[in-house]
Short mmCIF file of C-alpha atoms in Angstrom, two decimals:
data_model
loop_
_atom_site.label_atom_id
_atom_site.label_comp_id
_atom_site.label_asym_id
_atom_site.label_seq_id
_atom_site.Cartn_x
_atom_site.Cartn_y
_atom_site.Cartn_z
CA MET R 137 0.00 0.00 0.00
CA ASN R 138 1.24 3.50 -0.82
CA ALA R 139 1.01 5.83 2.15
CA THR R 140 0.05 9.50 1.67
CA ARG R 141 1.97 12.35 3.29
CA ALA R 142 -0.81 12.74 5.88
CA GLU R 143 -0.57 9.05 6.75
CA VAL R 144 3.22 9.24 7.17
CA ALA R 145 2.79 12.30 9.42
CA ALA R 146 0.04 10.61 11.46
CA THR R 147 2.25 7.56 12.05
CA ALA R 148 5.14 9.86 13.02
CA CYS R 149 2.83 11.55 15.56
CA GLY R 150 1.85 8.13 16.90
CA ASP R 151 5.52 7.18 17.25
CA LEU R 152 5.97 10.13 19.65
CA PHE R 153 4.07 8.04 22.24
CA ARG R 154 6.29 4.96 21.90
CA GLY R 155 7.12 3.73 25.38
CA ALA R 156 5.14 6.56 27.02
CA GLY R 157 3.29 4.24 29.41
CA THR R 158 0.24 5.30 31.40
CA ILE R 159 -0.02 9.02 30.65
CA LEU R 160 -2.58 11.33 29.06
CA ALA R 161 -2.00 11.77 25.32
CA SER R 162 -3.36 15.18 24.29
CA SER R 163 -3.47 16.24 20.67
CA ILE R 164 -4.54 19.39 18.86
CA GLY R 165 -5.45 18.75 15.22
CA ILE R 166 -6.63 15.85 13.08
CA VAL R 167 -3.28 14.25 12.19
CA PRO R 168 -1.94 14.19 15.80
CA SER R 169 -5.30 12.85 17.01
CA ILE R 170 -5.10 10.01 14.49
CA GLY R 171 -1.53 9.44 15.70
CA ALA R 172 -2.44 9.26 19.40
CA ARG R 173 -5.31 6.86 18.70
CA LEU R 174 -3.15 4.75 16.38
CA ALA R 175 -0.53 4.52 19.14
CA ARG R 176 -3.15 3.33 21.64
CA LEU R 177 -4.41 0.69 19.18
CA THR R 178 -0.89 -0.60 18.47
CA HIS R 179 2.27 -0.01 20.50
CA ALA R 180 1.01 2.14 23.42
CA PRO R 181 -2.20 0.54 24.77
CA GLN R 182 -1.86 2.16 28.21
CA LEU R 183 -2.32 5.74 26.93
CA LEU R 184 -5.23 7.73 28.31
CA LEU R 185 -7.36 9.76 25.90
CA SER R 186 -9.86 12.50 26.66
CA ASP R 187 -12.50 14.19 24.57
CA GLY R 188 -10.71 17.49 25.19
CA GLU R 189 -13.59 18.51 27.44
CA ALA R 190 -14.28 16.80 30.74
CA THR R 191 -14.01 13.02 30.34
CA LEU R 192 -11.41 10.28 29.83
CA TYR R 193 -12.57 7.49 27.52
CA ALA R 194 -11.80 3.78 27.22
CA ASP R 195 -12.82 3.38 23.57
CA THR R 196 -10.86 4.56 20.54
CA PRO R 197 -13.29 5.72 17.84
CA ALA R 198 -12.70 7.50 14.53
CA VAL R 199 -11.50 11.10 14.94
CA ASP R 200 -14.83 12.56 13.80
CA GLU R 201 -16.97 10.27 15.96
CA PRO R 202 -17.84 10.80 19.63
CA PHE R 203 -16.27 8.65 22.33
CA ARG R 204 -18.80 6.32 23.99
CA GLU R 205 -17.19 4.50 26.94
CA PRO R 206 -16.33 6.91 29.78
CA GLU R 207 -13.36 5.82 31.89
CA ALA R 208 -13.15 8.70 34.40
CA PRO R 209 -14.26 12.32 34.83
CA PHE R 210 -11.61 14.81 33.80
CA PRO R 211 -12.68 18.45 34.24
CA TYR R 212 -10.25 21.27 33.44
CA ALA R 213 -9.21 21.67 37.07
CA ARG R 214 -8.03 18.04 37.01
CA LEU R 215 -6.16 18.67 33.76
CA PHE R 216 -4.06 21.38 35.40
CA GLU R 217 -3.25 19.02 38.28
CA THR R 218 -2.21 16.34 35.76
CA ILE R 219 0.03 18.82 33.93
CA ALA R 220 1.74 19.89 37.17
CA ARG R 221 2.21 16.21 38.04
CA GLY R 222 3.78 15.67 34.60
CA ARG R 223 1.78 12.64 33.48
CA ARG R 224 1.00 13.96 30.01
CA HIS R 225 2.43 14.39 26.50
CA VAL R 226 0.77 17.12 24.47
CA ILE R 227 1.08 17.75 20.74
CA MET R 228 0.31 21.46 20.36
CA GLY R 229 0.02 23.63 17.29
CA ALA R 230 1.89 26.89 16.80
CA ALA R 231 1.42 30.12 14.90
CA GLN R 232 5.22 30.49 15.03
CA ILE R 233 8.19 28.38 16.16
CA ASP R 234 11.70 29.79 16.17
CA ARG R 235 15.21 28.35 15.85
CA HIS R 236 15.47 28.14 19.64
CA GLY R 237 12.32 26.06 19.95
CA ASN R 238 10.16 28.86 21.34
CA GLN R 239 6.49 28.74 20.28
CA ASN R 240 3.88 31.47 19.85
CA LEU R 241 0.10 31.01 20.16
CA SER R 242 -0.69 34.48 21.45
CA ALA R 243 -0.42 37.25 18.89
CA ILE R 244 1.60 38.42 15.88
CA GLY R 245 3.33 41.79 16.12
CA ASP R 246 3.53 44.36 18.89
CA ARG R 247 2.10 43.29 22.26
CA ASP R 248 -0.05 46.37 22.82
CA HIS R 249 -1.12 46.70 19.22
CA PRO R 250 -0.81 43.30 17.55
CA SER R 251 -1.22 43.02 13.79
CA ARG R 252 -3.05 39.73 14.40
CA GLN R 253 -4.47 38.78 17.78
CA LEU R 254 -4.63 34.99 18.28
CA LEU R 255 -5.94 32.90 21.17
CA GLY R 256 -3.71 34.16 23.96
CA ALA R 257 -1.14 32.33 26.08
CA ARG R 258 -3.32 29.25 26.61
CA ALA R 259 -1.40 26.65 28.67
CA ALA R 260 1.74 26.54 26.56
CA ALA R 261 4.05 27.81 29.31
CA THR R 262 2.58 25.33 31.78
CA ASN R 263 2.90 22.45 29.32
CA THR R 264 6.45 23.10 28.18
CA VAL R 265 8.00 23.29 31.67
CA ASN R 266 6.04 20.41 33.20
CA HIS R 267 5.82 17.47 30.78
CA THR R 268 6.62 16.09 27.37
CA THR R 269 5.63 18.49 24.61
CA SER R 270 5.67 18.10 20.83
CA TYR R 271 4.32 20.24 18.03
CA TRP R 272 2.33 19.56 14.88
CA ILE R 273 2.65 21.95 11.94
CA ALA R 274 0.34 21.04 9.06
CA ARG R 275 1.98 23.46 6.63
CA HIS R 276 5.74 23.72 7.02
CA SER R 277 6.53 27.28 5.89
CA PRO R 278 8.75 30.28 6.65
CA ARG R 279 5.69 32.03 8.13
CA VAL R 280 5.63 29.42 10.90
CA PHE R 281 9.36 28.63 11.23
CA VAL R 282 10.70 32.10 11.99
CA GLU R 283 14.04 33.37 13.28
CA GLN R 284 12.37 34.75 16.40
CA VAL R 285 8.77 34.40 17.58
CA ASP R 286 6.88 37.61 18.38
CA VAL R 287 5.58 36.28 21.71
CA VAL R 288 7.06 33.33 23.61
CA THR R 289 4.17 31.21 24.89
CA GLY R 290 5.83 27.75 24.76
CA VAL R 291 9.35 27.85 26.19
CA GLY R 292 12.34 26.54 24.18
CA PRO R 293 15.37 24.74 25.66
CA ALA R 294 17.75 27.73 25.98
CA ARG R 295 15.20 29.94 27.71
CA ALA R 296 14.14 27.12 30.01
CA ARG R 297 17.77 26.53 31.03
CA ALA R 298 18.46 30.24 31.52
CA THR R 299 15.49 30.64 33.86
CA GLY R 300 15.91 27.37 35.77
CA ALA R 301 12.69 26.02 34.29
CA ASP R 302 14.29 23.01 32.58
CA ARG R 303 13.97 20.52 35.43
CA PHE R 304 10.90 18.79 34.00
CA GLN R 305 11.10 20.08 30.43
CA ASP R 306 10.97 17.39 27.75
CA LEU R 307 10.56 18.94 24.32
CA ARG R 308 10.31 15.93 22.06
CA ARG R 309 9.68 16.62 18.39
CA ILE R 310 8.04 18.75 15.74
CA VAL R 311 6.16 16.77 13.11
CA THR R 312 5.25 18.67 9.93
CA ASP R 313 3.83 17.80 6.53
CA LEU R 314 7.42 17.60 5.23
CA ALA R 315 9.63 16.26 7.98
CA VAL R 316 10.29 15.42 11.60
CA LEU R 317 12.42 17.84 13.61
CA ASP R 318 13.69 17.90 17.17
CA PHE R 319 15.69 20.18 19.45
CA SER R 320 19.07 18.41 19.20
CA GLY R 321 20.87 21.24 17.35
CA PRO R 322 23.55 23.37 19.04
CA ASP R 323 22.20 24.91 22.28
CA GLY R 324 18.88 23.14 21.86
CA THR R 325 18.11 24.62 18.47
CA VAL R 326 15.81 22.94 15.94
CA ALA R 327 17.35 20.08 13.96
CA LEU R 328 16.11 17.95 11.08
CA ILE R 329 15.89 14.28 12.00
CA SER R 330 13.94 12.72 9.14
CA VAL R 331 12.29 13.77 5.90
CA HIS R 332 9.07 12.22 4.70
CA PRO R 333 9.41 9.99 1.63
CA GLY R 334 9.49 12.12 -1.54
CA VAL R 335 10.66 15.29 0.26
CA THR R 336 14.16 16.70 -0.33
CA HIS R 337 16.39 18.45 2.20
CA ASP R 338 16.26 21.55 -0.01
CA GLN R 339 12.46 21.60 0.19
CA VAL R 340 12.63 21.55 3.98
CA LYS R 341 15.34 24.24 4.03
CA ALA R 342 13.32 26.48 1.71
CA ALA R 343 10.25 26.10 3.91
CA THR R 344 12.14 26.99 7.09
CA GLY R 345 12.73 30.65 7.88
CA PHE R 346 15.92 30.07 9.87
CA ILE R 347 19.12 28.07 9.49
CA LEU R 348 18.08 24.54 10.30
CA HIS R 349 20.62 22.20 11.88
CA ILE R 350 21.01 19.26 9.50
CA PRO R 351 23.04 16.33 10.82
CA ALA R 352 25.23 14.27 8.47
CA ASP R 353 22.79 11.41 8.29
CA VAL R 354 19.11 12.23 7.88
CA PRO R 355 16.96 9.17 7.19
CA GLU R 356 13.51 9.04 5.63
CA THR R 357 10.55 9.04 8.02
CA ARG R 358 9.34 5.46 8.28
CA LEU R 359 6.34 4.33 6.28
CA PRO R 360 3.28 3.07 8.12
CA THR R 361 2.89 -0.71 8.19
CA ASP R 362 0.01 -2.30 6.30
CA GLU R 363 -1.77 -2.84 9.62
CA GLU R 364 -1.32 0.84 10.58
CA LEU R 365 -2.60 1.97 7.20
CA ARG R 366 -5.63 -0.26 7.57
CA LEU R 367 -6.35 1.19 11.03
CA VAL R 368 -6.01 4.77 9.80
CA ARG R 369 -8.08 4.28 6.65
CA GLU R 370 -10.78 1.95 7.89
CA ARG R 371 -11.12 2.69 11.57
CA LEU R 372 -9.66 6.04 12.65
CA ASP R 373 -10.31 8.31 9.66
CA PRO R 374 -12.55 6.57 7.12
CA ARG R 375 -13.87 9.92 5.87
CA GLY R 376 -10.39 11.24 5.04
CA LEU R 377 -10.26 14.35 7.26
CA ARG R 378 -6.46 13.99 7.28
CA ASP R 379 -6.32 15.00 3.63
CA ARG R 380 -8.02 18.30 4.43
CA GLU R 381 -5.33 19.08 7.01
CA VAL R 382 -2.39 17.98 4.83
CA THR R 383 -2.49 18.35 1.06
CA ALA R 384 -2.43 14.82 -0.32
CA SER R 385 0.61 13.76 -2.31
CA MET Y 84 -32.87 31.84 56.07
CA SER Y 85 -32.22 34.81 53.81
CA ASP Y 86 -33.76 34.82 50.36
CA LYS Y 87 -31.14 36.29 48.01
CA ARG Y 88 -33.28 36.38 44.88
CA VAL Y 89 -33.13 39.63 42.93
CA GLY Y 90 -34.02 40.72 39.42
CA ILE Y 91 -31.24 40.74 36.86
CA ASP Y 92 -31.09 44.52 36.40
CA GLU Y 93 -31.25 44.99 40.16
CA ALA Y 94 -28.28 42.62 40.58
CA VAL Y 95 -26.23 44.53 38.03
CA ALA Y 96 -27.29 47.88 39.53
CA SER Y 97 -25.37 46.86 42.67
CA LEU Y 98 -22.10 46.89 40.69
CA GLU Y 99 -19.94 49.96 40.26
CA SER Y 100 -17.77 51.28 37.48
CA GLY Y 101 -14.08 50.56 38.01
CA MET Y 102 -14.71 47.21 39.74
CA THR Y 103 -12.68 44.07 39.13
CA ILE Y 104 -15.17 41.49 37.89
CA GLY Y 105 -14.52 37.77 37.45
CA ILE Y 106 -16.68 36.09 34.82
CA GLY Y 107 -17.24 32.32 35.09
CA GLY Y 108 -17.62 29.63 32.47
CA TRP Y 109 -14.91 28.84 29.93
CA GLY Y 110 -14.61 30.09 26.33
CA SER Y 111 -18.09 29.66 24.86
CA ARG Y 112 -19.29 27.39 27.68
CA ARG Y 113 -21.74 28.21 30.51
CA LYS Y 114 -21.00 31.92 30.43
CA PRO Y 115 -23.29 34.21 32.50
CA MET Y 116 -24.44 35.87 29.27
CA ALA Y 117 -27.70 37.27 30.72
CA LEU Y 118 -25.64 39.14 33.34
CA VAL Y 119 -23.26 40.32 30.61
CA ARG Y 120 -26.22 41.58 28.57
CA ALA Y 121 -27.49 43.38 31.69
CA ILE Y 122 -24.08 45.08 32.02
CA LEU Y 123 -24.37 46.16 28.37
CA ARG Y 124 -27.75 47.78 29.23
CA SER Y 125 -26.25 49.52 32.26
CA ASP Y 126 -23.83 52.46 32.27
CA LEU Y 127 -21.07 50.44 34.00
CA THR Y 128 -17.66 51.15 32.56
CA ASP Y 129 -13.94 51.12 33.35
CA LEU Y 130 -14.14 47.44 34.40
CA THR Y 131 -11.23 45.11 35.02
CA VAL Y 132 -12.46 41.76 33.68
CA VAL Y 133 -10.87 38.49 34.82
CA THR Y 134 -11.86 35.46 32.75
CA PHE Y 135 -11.17 32.48 30.51
CA GLY Y 136 -12.79 34.50 27.80
CA GLY Y 137 -15.48 33.87 25.23
CA PRO Y 138 -18.21 36.10 23.77
CA ASP Y 139 -18.49 37.83 27.17
CA VAL Y 140 -15.15 39.47 26.44
CA GLY Y 141 -16.01 40.29 22.82
CA LEU Y 142 -19.29 42.00 23.74
CA LEU Y 143 -17.91 43.97 26.69
CA ALA Y 144 -14.78 45.01 24.78
CA ALA Y 145 -16.76 46.17 21.73
CA ALA Y 146 -19.04 48.21 23.99
CA GLY Y 147 -15.98 49.90 25.54
CA ARG Y 148 -16.70 48.65 29.06
CA ILE Y 149 -13.32 47.02 29.71
CA ARG Y 150 -10.45 49.10 30.98
CA LYS Y 151 -8.25 46.07 31.52
CA LEU Y 152 -8.57 42.40 30.61
CA ILE Y 153 -6.91 39.69 32.71
CA TYR Y 154 -7.14 36.40 30.81
CA GLY Y 155 -5.52 33.18 29.60
CA PHE Y 156 -7.29 32.98 26.25
CA VAL Y 157 -10.38 34.21 24.41
CA SER Y 158 -12.13 31.68 22.17
CA LEU Y 159 -15.56 30.71 20.91
CA ASP Y 160 -14.52 27.00 20.82
CA SER Y 161 -16.25 25.89 17.61
CA ILE Y 162 -15.02 29.15 16.09
CA PRO Y 163 -11.46 29.74 17.34
CA LEU Y 164 -11.38 33.54 17.58
CA ASP Y 165 -13.89 36.14 18.79
CA PRO Y 166 -13.75 38.94 16.19
CA LEU Y 167 -14.84 41.68 18.62
CA PHE Y 168 -11.96 40.80 20.94
CA THR Y 169 -9.36 40.51 18.17
CA GLN Y 170 -10.52 43.84 16.67
CA ALA Y 171 -10.25 45.60 20.02
CA ARG Y 172 -6.73 44.22 20.50
CA GLU Y 173 -5.63 45.08 16.98
CA ARG Y 174 -6.94 48.64 17.40
CA GLY Y 175 -4.74 48.81 20.50
CA GLU Y 176 -7.69 49.67 22.75
CA LEU Y 177 -7.40 46.98 25.34
CA GLU Y 178 -5.02 47.03 28.26
CA ILE Y 179 -4.21 43.41 29.06
CA GLU Y 180 -2.63 41.10 31.59
CA GLU Y 181 -2.24 37.86 29.67
CA TYR Y 182 -1.38 34.84 31.79
CA ASP Y 183 -0.67 31.24 31.03
CA GLU Y 184 -3.80 29.24 31.97
CA GLY Y 185 -2.01 27.45 34.81
CA MET Y 186 -0.92 30.80 36.24
CA TYR Y 187 -4.44 32.20 35.93
CA VAL Y 188 -5.93 29.30 37.89
CA THR Y 189 -3.17 29.61 40.51
CA GLY Y 190 -3.94 33.34 40.90
CA LEU Y 191 -7.57 32.50 41.67
CA ARG Y 192 -6.51 29.83 44.18
CA ALA Y 193 -4.25 32.34 45.92
CA ALA Y 194 -7.08 34.87 46.18
CA GLY Y 195 -9.47 32.24 47.54
CA ALA Y 196 -6.93 31.31 50.22
CA ARG Y 197 -6.25 34.98 51.09
CA LEU Y 198 -2.58 34.57 50.14
CA ASP Y 199 -0.56 37.27 48.37
CA PHE Y 200 0.73 34.69 45.91
CA LEU Y 201 1.19 31.01 45.22
CA PRO Y 202 4.29 29.46 43.64
CA ILE Y 203 4.00 27.86 40.23
CA ARG Y 204 6.58 26.49 37.83
CA ALA Y 205 4.72 27.71 34.74
CA GLY Y 206 5.60 31.05 33.23
CA LEU Y 207 9.37 30.90 33.71
CA GLY Y 208 11.11 31.51 30.40
CA SER Y 209 7.94 32.67 28.65
CA ASP Y 210 7.02 36.22 27.62
CA VAL Y 211 4.30 36.23 30.28
CA ILE Y 212 7.04 37.37 32.66
CA PRO Y 213 8.49 40.38 30.75
CA ALA Y 214 4.97 41.38 29.63
CA ASN Y 215 3.86 41.66 33.27
CA PRO Y 216 6.65 43.60 34.99
CA HIS Y 217 4.89 43.39 38.36
CA LEU Y 218 5.50 39.62 38.46
CA ARG Y 219 8.17 38.33 40.83
CA THR Y 220 9.80 34.96 41.30
CA VAL Y 221 10.37 33.23 44.63
CA LYS Y 222 13.19 30.91 45.66
CA SER Y 223 12.32 27.66 47.33
CA PRO Y 224 13.59 27.60 50.92
CA TYR Y 225 14.16 23.84 50.51
CA SER Y 226 16.09 23.54 47.23
CA ASP Y 227 17.61 25.61 44.45
CA ASP Y 228 14.30 25.76 42.60
CA GLU Y 229 12.81 29.10 41.66
CA TYR Y 230 9.12 29.60 40.92
CA VAL Y 231 6.83 32.30 39.63
CA ALA Y 232 5.12 33.98 42.60
CA MET Y 233 1.71 34.23 40.95
CA PRO Y 234 -0.10 37.14 42.62
CA ALA Y 235 -3.62 36.65 43.92
CA LEU Y 236 -6.34 37.60 41.43
CA ASN Y 237 -8.61 39.29 43.94
CA LEU Y 238 -12.08 40.08 42.65
CA ASP Y 239 -14.65 42.63 43.78
CA VAL Y 240 -17.39 40.45 42.37
CA ALA Y 241 -17.78 37.18 40.50
CA LEU Y 242 -20.55 36.53 37.96
CA VAL Y 243 -21.38 32.87 37.32
CA HIS Y 244 -24.21 30.99 35.65
CA VAL Y 245 -25.22 27.53 36.86
CA ASN Y 246 -27.95 25.02 36.07
CA ARG Y 247 -29.76 25.21 39.42
CA ALA Y 248 -29.58 27.26 42.58
CA ASP Y 249 -31.75 27.57 45.65
CA PRO Y 250 -32.92 31.00 46.91
CA GLN Y 251 -30.04 31.08 49.40
CA GLY Y 252 -27.38 30.63 46.72
CA ASN Y 253 -26.39 26.97 46.92
CA ALA Y 254 -25.20 26.53 43.34
CA GLN Y 255 -25.41 23.35 41.28
CA TYR Y 256 -23.90 22.37 37.92
CA LEU Y 257 -25.39 19.43 36.04
CA GLY Y 258 -23.03 19.40 33.06
CA PRO Y 259 -19.67 17.68 32.69
CA ASP Y 260 -17.39 20.39 34.04
CA PRO Y 261 -17.60 22.92 36.89
CA TYR Y 262 -14.94 24.99 35.07
CA PHE Y 263 -13.50 27.40 37.66
CA ASP Y 264 -16.71 28.97 38.93
CA ASP Y 265 -16.08 27.77 42.49
CA LEU Y 266 -12.59 29.33 42.49
CA LEU Y 267 -14.01 32.61 41.18
CA ALA Y 268 -16.66 32.61 43.91
CA MET Y 269 -14.00 32.09 46.58
CA ALA Y 270 -11.70 34.74 45.06
CA ALA Y 271 -14.45 37.40 45.12
CA LYS Y 272 -15.85 39.62 47.86
CA ARG Y 273 -19.31 38.74 46.57
CA THR Y 274 -20.79 36.53 43.89
CA ILE Y 275 -23.87 36.97 41.76
CA VAL Y 276 -25.21 33.55 40.76
CA SER Y 277 -27.58 33.33 37.85
CA ALA Y 278 -29.32 29.98 37.35
CA GLU Y 279 -31.47 28.32 34.73
CA LYS Y 280 -33.94 27.55 37.49
CA VAL Y 281 -34.20 28.52 41.15
CA VAL Y 282 -35.59 25.59 43.15
CA PRO Y 283 -36.20 24.86 46.83
CA THR Y 284 -33.13 23.44 48.61
CA ALA Y 285 -34.79 20.05 48.99
CA GLU Y 286 -35.19 19.77 45.20
CA LEU Y 287 -31.50 20.34 44.39
CA LEU Y 288 -30.85 16.61 44.70
CA ASP Y 289 -33.71 15.66 42.36
CA GLU Y 290 -31.55 16.09 39.28
CA GLY Y 291 -28.00 15.37 40.47
CA SER Y 292 -26.08 13.82 43.36
CA PHE Y 293 -24.74 16.11 46.06
CA HIS Y 294 -21.39 16.02 44.22
CA THR Y 295 -22.96 18.40 41.70
CA LEU Y 296 -23.34 21.14 44.34
CA LEU Y 297 -20.55 23.40 43.20
CA PHE Y 298 -20.37 25.92 46.00
CA SER Y 299 -22.48 26.69 49.01
CA ARG Y 300 -24.51 29.75 49.93
CA MET Y 301 -21.60 31.06 52.02
CA TYR Y 302 -20.06 32.24 48.72
CA ALA Y 303 -23.23 33.64 47.09
CA SER Y 304 -24.54 37.16 47.62
CA ASP Y 305 -27.30 37.38 45.01
CA VAL Y 306 -29.36 34.82 43.12
CA VAL Y 307 -30.94 35.61 39.76
CA GLU Y 308 -33.27 33.28 37.91
CA ALA Y 309 -32.27 33.55 34.25
CA PRO Y 310 -33.69 30.82 32.00
CA ARG Y 311 -31.47 30.38 28.91
CA GLY Y 312 -29.16 32.78 30.73
CA ALA Y 313 -26.02 31.28 29.19
CA HIS Y 314 -27.32 31.61 25.62
CA PHE Y 315 -25.62 31.38 23.09
CA THR Y 316 -22.94 29.44 24.97
CA THR Y 317 -23.42 25.85 26.19
CA CYS Y 318 -25.33 25.06 29.36
CA GLU Y 319 -25.28 21.26 29.32
CA PRO Y 320 -27.49 19.34 29.94
CA ASP Y 321 -30.16 22.06 29.76
CA TYR Y 322 -29.06 23.09 26.25
CA GLY Y 323 -26.05 23.00 23.97
CA ARG Y 324 -24.36 25.89 22.23
CA ASP Y 325 -26.56 27.75 19.73
CA GLU Y 326 -24.09 27.27 16.89
CA ALA Y 327 -26.27 28.97 14.26
CA PHE Y 328 -26.62 32.04 16.43
CA GLN Y 329 -22.93 32.06 17.33
CA ARG Y 330 -22.12 32.00 13.60
CA HIS Y 331 -24.54 34.90 13.13
CA TYR Y 332 -22.79 36.81 15.96
CA VAL Y 333 -19.38 36.24 14.36
CA ALA Y 334 -20.55 37.23 10.88
CA ALA Y 335 -22.14 40.44 12.22
CA ALA Y 336 -19.07 41.21 14.34
CA LYS Y 337 -16.84 40.97 11.28
CA ASP Y 338 -18.98 43.37 9.27
CA SER Y 339 -19.06 46.95 10.52
CA GLU Y 340 -22.26 47.57 8.54
CA ALA Y 341 -24.06 44.54 10.01
CA TRP Y 342 -22.99 45.07 13.63
CA PRO Y 343 -25.28 48.05 14.46
CA GLU Y 344 -28.25 46.00 13.25
CA PHE Y 345 -27.17 43.09 15.50
CA GLU Y 346 -26.94 45.47 18.44
CA ARG Y 347 -30.35 47.00 17.71
CA THR Y 348 -32.00 43.61 17.33
CA PHE Y 349 -30.46 41.66 20.16
CA LEU Y 350 -28.81 43.98 22.66
CA GLN Y 351 -30.83 47.19 22.78
CA THR Y 352 -33.66 45.38 24.53
CA ASP Y 353 -34.26 43.61 27.83
CA GLU Y 354 -33.62 39.91 28.49
CA ASP Y 355 -37.12 38.90 27.31
CA GLY Y 356 -36.67 40.99 24.19
CA TYR Y 357 -33.34 39.25 23.52
CA HIS Y 358 -34.87 35.78 23.68
CA ALA Y 359 -37.82 36.86 21.53
CA ALA Y 360 -35.38 38.20 18.93
CA VAL Y 361 -33.39 34.94 19.05
CA SER Y 362 -36.63 32.99 18.45
CA ARG Y 363 -37.41 35.21 15.44
CA PHE Y 364 -33.85 34.66 14.18
CA HIS Y 365 -34.35 30.88 14.30
CA ALA Y 366 -37.79 31.09 12.71
CA THR Y 367 -36.29 32.87 9.70
CA GLN Y 368 -33.25 30.56 9.65
CA GLY Y 369 -35.40 27.42 9.81
CA GLU Y 370 -33.33 26.13 12.70
CA ALA Y 371 -34.30 25.73 16.33
#
């Protein structure tokens, strides 16, 4: 079976939870949500999943279907306790990510007079200094990967170290529609660790608005297995929402 | 036992311009929208609003009632951004204290416990710190750790909307999440509780176990019966979000020619007039 770009990215998101154990897997976006559910159906059965509102669920339905088997109540107050306790891995989005792994969800431009007001700080600062955090970028572009973010909401490695906030920080990876990145470059900067099949290093470089650390050996992102593809296509996303988030190729 | 029931305009008439007001709910969920609409009818202004924001923030900001907004986010959930809020920010009109959500909740907990601050790990390294120059850090006396000393978010008054309350102000939620309404009530000098239905105390357990009693009458100063008082946000299980109306709100908010008509139709009227106008909206939309 030939996997699409969205399917490769969803599997890469699922692989973020390899060996995670009994923690809450939180995901923002279609592709990461397919990934978290795929992980629970395959290599990470102990993951906890919530509906993003107030309940943990035991079943693992398609991403556009409601959960049906409640496992435990999980109101927002409990979520903040779980974050502080560290038993969570979140895949967040980002309006901007910079070379130093800082993320922005808040606003573009000047703080008192932004050119584009976004959601606000949300819980990015809480997440990034308390538990494992990854990012999902559906469209890898220089608008997202910038030299310096306008507002630091999620904290990158250098800033965490400088402020003594790195004790529980665990920035894992950035999965995009082109590649998988991490924070293993010099001083915790963003590095390329795999490119999706069919993508060149030059494509990734051109879509990144800062100098990306590229190690000597950059493999291709692994392809989903036949079983994983079957789960994604038949069970987790039979209506193909993933192709609306990532342009099919 | 004291009966704290008052009319909605009477409740809002007890507020003063310049107050710090906490607004309950979360995003576009169980917001005390009837109380917000009553503020829009009043001449209250110069407010400091503390909230996990939704359309409450958009409406109050557009009407020029907010001097300062203390928040973690503003969202309409099914529609990510509230256009009235983003416009006010982009015009540079709104003074803000933007906190990480964990910090915001910790600030409410500190206020409820009458502490100046509580330590929290979150915020270190982020721009929340330089953007709020009054923030200080605190060193642990037990290790080398350093934390943000999140200052108490003390409130003059909290406004919350719940499913049921009794006349004394015992407040009950029947939906999946209490949000942070109990923390707001404890952080405030007084709390105005609006409820879908005011019932005798003995009937509070008819619809939910005693675990659904969110906070007791010791934290409630006024009780307002406001059926559909969270509209157009969710008030599960009494009703879900009015998505068609929320879309209408967003479309009008984005169009400077349509907005005055929205205000005339839905806001320049009393609470009964609002709900009548919403019914007419649905009749012409063919959706209930």
